[in-house]
PDB file of C-alpha atoms in Angstrom:
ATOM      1  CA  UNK A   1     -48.285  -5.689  34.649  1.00  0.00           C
ATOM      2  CA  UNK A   2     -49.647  -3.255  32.180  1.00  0.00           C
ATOM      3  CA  UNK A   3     -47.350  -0.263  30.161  1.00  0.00           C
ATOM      4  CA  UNK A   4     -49.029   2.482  28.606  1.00  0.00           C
ATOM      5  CA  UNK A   5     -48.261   5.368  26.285  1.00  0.00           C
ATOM      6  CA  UNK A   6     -50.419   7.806  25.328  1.00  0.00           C
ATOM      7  CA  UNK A   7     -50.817  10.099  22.762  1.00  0.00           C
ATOM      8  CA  UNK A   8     -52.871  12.953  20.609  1.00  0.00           C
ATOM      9  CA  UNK A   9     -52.490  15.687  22.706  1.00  0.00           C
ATOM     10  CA  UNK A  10     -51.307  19.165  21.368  1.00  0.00           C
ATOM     11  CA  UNK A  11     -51.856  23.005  20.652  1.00  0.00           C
ATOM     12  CA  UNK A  12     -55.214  23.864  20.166  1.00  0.00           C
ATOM     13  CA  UNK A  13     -57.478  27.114  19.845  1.00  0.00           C
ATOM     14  CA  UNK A  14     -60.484  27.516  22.588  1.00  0.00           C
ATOM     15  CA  UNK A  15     -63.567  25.208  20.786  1.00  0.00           C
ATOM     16  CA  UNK A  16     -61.478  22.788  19.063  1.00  0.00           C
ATOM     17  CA  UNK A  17     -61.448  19.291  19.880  1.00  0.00           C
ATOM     18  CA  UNK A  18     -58.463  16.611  20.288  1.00  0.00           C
ATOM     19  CA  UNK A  19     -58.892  12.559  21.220  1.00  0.00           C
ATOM     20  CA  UNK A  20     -56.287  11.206  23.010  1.00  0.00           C
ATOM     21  CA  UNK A  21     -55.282   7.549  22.588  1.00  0.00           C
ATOM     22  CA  UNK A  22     -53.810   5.390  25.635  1.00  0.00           C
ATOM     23  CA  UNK A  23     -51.992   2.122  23.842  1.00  0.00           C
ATOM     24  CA  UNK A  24     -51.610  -0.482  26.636  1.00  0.00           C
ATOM     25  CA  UNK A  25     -48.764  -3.102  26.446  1.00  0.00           C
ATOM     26  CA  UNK A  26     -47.869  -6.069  28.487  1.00  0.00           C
ATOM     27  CA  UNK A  27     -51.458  -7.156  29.652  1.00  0.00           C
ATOM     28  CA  UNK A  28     -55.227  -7.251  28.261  1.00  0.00           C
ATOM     29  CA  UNK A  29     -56.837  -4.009  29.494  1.00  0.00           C
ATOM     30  CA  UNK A  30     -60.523  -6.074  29.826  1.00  0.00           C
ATOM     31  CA  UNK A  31     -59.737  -6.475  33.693  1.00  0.00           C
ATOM     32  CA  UNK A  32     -58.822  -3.534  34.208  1.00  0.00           C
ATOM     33  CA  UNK A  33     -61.079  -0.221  35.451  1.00  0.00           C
ATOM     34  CA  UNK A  34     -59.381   2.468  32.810  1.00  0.00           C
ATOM     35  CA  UNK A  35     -59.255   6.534  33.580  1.00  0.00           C
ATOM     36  CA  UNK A  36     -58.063   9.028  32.240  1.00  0.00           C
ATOM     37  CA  UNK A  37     -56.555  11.808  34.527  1.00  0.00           C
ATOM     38  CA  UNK A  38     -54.775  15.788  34.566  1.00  0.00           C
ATOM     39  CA  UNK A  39     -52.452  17.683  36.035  1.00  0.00           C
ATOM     40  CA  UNK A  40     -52.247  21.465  35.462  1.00  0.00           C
ATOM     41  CA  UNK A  41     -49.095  23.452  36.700  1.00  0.00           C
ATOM     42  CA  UNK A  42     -49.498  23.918  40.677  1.00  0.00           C
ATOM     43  CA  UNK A  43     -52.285  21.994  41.029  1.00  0.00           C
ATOM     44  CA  UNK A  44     -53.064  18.223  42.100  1.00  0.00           C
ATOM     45  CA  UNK A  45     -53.979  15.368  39.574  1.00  0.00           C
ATOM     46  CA  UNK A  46     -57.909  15.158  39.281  1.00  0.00           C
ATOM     47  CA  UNK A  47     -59.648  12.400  37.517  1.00  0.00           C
ATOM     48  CA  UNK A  48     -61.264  13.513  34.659  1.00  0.00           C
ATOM     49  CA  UNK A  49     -63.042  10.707  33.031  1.00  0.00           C
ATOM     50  CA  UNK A  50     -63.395   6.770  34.445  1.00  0.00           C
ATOM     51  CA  UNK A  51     -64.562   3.371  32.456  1.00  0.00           C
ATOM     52  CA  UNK A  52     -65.159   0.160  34.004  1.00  0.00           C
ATOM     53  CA  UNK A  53     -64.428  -3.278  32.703  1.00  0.00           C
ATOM     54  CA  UNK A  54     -68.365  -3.043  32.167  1.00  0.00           C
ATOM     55  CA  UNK A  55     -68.616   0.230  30.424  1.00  0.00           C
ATOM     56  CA  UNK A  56     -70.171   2.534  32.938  1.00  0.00           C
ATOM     57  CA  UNK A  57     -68.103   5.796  32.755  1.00  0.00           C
ATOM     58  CA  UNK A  58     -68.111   8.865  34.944  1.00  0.00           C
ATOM     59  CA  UNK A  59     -67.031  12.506  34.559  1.00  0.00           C
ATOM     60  CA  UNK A  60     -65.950  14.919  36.777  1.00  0.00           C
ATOM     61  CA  UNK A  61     -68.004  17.925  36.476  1.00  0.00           C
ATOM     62  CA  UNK A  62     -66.177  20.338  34.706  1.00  0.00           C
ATOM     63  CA  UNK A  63     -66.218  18.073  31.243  1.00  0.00           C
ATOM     64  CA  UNK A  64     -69.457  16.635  31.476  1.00  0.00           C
ATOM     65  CA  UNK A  65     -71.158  16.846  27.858  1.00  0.00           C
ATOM     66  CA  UNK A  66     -67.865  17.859  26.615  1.00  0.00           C
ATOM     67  CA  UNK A  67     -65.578  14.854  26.657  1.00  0.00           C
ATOM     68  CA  UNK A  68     -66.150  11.132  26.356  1.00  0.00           C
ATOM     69  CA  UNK A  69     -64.164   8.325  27.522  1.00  0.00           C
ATOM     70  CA  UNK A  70     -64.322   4.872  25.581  1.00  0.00           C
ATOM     71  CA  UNK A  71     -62.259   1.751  25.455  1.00  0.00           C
ATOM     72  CA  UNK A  72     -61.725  -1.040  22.814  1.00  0.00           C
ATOM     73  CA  UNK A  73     -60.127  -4.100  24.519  1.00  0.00           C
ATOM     74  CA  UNK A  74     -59.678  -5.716  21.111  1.00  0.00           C
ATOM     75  CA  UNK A  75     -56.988  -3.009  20.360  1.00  0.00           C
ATOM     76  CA  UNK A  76     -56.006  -2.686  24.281  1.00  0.00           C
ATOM     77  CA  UNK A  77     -56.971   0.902  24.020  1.00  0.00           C
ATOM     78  CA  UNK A  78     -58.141   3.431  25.722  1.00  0.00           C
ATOM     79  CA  UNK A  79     -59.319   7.251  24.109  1.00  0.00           C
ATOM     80  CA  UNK A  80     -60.692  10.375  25.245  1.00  0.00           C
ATOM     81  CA  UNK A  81     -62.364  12.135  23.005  1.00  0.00           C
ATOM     82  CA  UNK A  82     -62.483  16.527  24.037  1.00  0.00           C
ATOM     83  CA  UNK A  83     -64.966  18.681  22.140  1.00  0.00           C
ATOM     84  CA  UNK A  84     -65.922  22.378  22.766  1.00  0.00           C
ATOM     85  CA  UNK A  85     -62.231  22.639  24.579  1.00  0.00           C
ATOM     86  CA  UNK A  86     -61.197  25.686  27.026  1.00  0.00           C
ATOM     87  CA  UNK A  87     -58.246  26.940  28.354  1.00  0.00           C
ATOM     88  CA  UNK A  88     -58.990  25.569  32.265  1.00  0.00           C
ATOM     89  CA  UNK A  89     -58.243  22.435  30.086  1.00  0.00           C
ATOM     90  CA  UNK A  90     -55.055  22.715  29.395  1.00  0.00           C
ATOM     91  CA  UNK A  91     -52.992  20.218  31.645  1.00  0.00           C
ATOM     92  CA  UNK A  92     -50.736  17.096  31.171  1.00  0.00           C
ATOM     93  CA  UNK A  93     -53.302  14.255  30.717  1.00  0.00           C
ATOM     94  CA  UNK A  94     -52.395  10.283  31.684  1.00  0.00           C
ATOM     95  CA  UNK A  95     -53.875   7.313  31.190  1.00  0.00           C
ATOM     96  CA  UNK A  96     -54.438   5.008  34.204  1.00  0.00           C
ATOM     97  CA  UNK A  97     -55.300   1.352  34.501  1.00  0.00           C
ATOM     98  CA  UNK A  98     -56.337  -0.077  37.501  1.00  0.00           C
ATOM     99  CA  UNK A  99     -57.056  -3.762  39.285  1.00  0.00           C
ATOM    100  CA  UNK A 100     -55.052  -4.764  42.250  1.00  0.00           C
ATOM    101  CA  UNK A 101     -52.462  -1.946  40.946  1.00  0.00           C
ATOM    102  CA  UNK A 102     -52.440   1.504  40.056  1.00  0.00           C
ATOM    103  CA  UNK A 103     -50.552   2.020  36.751  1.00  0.00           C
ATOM    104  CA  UNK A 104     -49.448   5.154  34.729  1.00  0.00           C
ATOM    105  CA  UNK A 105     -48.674   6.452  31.539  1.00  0.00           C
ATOM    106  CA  UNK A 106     -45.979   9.223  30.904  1.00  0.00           C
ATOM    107  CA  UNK A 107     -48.310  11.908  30.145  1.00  0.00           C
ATOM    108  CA  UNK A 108     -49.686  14.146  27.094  1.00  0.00           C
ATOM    109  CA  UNK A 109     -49.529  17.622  27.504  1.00  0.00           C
ATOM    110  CA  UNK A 110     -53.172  19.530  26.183  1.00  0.00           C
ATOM    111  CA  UNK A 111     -52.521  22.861  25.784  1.00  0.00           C
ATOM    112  CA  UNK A 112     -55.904  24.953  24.571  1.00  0.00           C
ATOM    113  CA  UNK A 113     -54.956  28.858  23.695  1.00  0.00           C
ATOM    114  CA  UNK A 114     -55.879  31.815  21.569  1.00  0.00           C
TER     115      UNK A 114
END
């Protein structure tokens, strides 16, 4: 079993950046495929960014060439760093960690506004 707790998100001004951190607890995160998702008000979680235990990543759409997902299991870790940030981006972020479970951190709320 795996905890996690993220972190980093705030207030920010349309082309700013923030990185989020996601500390894991409990379990080596090497196994584990490791995502970062969001949840905007009245709309459905989306995956935003994905990392396998090998490295290969994916994006959704919408933040390709502006975020990038990266782990370090030596610090059981997991970040997102968001450049060139918009409003549409503004949503409660979590950090998930997957194997034979789903498991999910409380949330960081990214908030990008003039």
């Amino acid at each position: 079993q795996v905890q996690l707790v993220e972190s980093g998100g705030g207030l920010v001004q349309p082309g700013e950046s923030l990185r989020l951190s996601c500390a894991a607890s409990g379990s080596g995160i090497s196994m584990y495929t490791m995502a970062w998702y969001r949840q905007a008000p009245g709309k459905q979680r989306e995956l935003v960014a994905r990392i396998s235990r090998s490295g290969s990543t994916y994006y959704v759409d919408s933040v390709k060439g502006r975020f990038s997902i990266s782990r370090d299991n030596a610090k059981n870790t997991l970040f997102l760093q968001m450049n060139s940030l918009k409003p549409e981006d503004t949503a409660l972020y979590y950090c998930n960690a997957a194997l034979h479970y789903d498991y999910w951190g409380q949330g960081t709320q990214v908030t990008v506004s003039s």
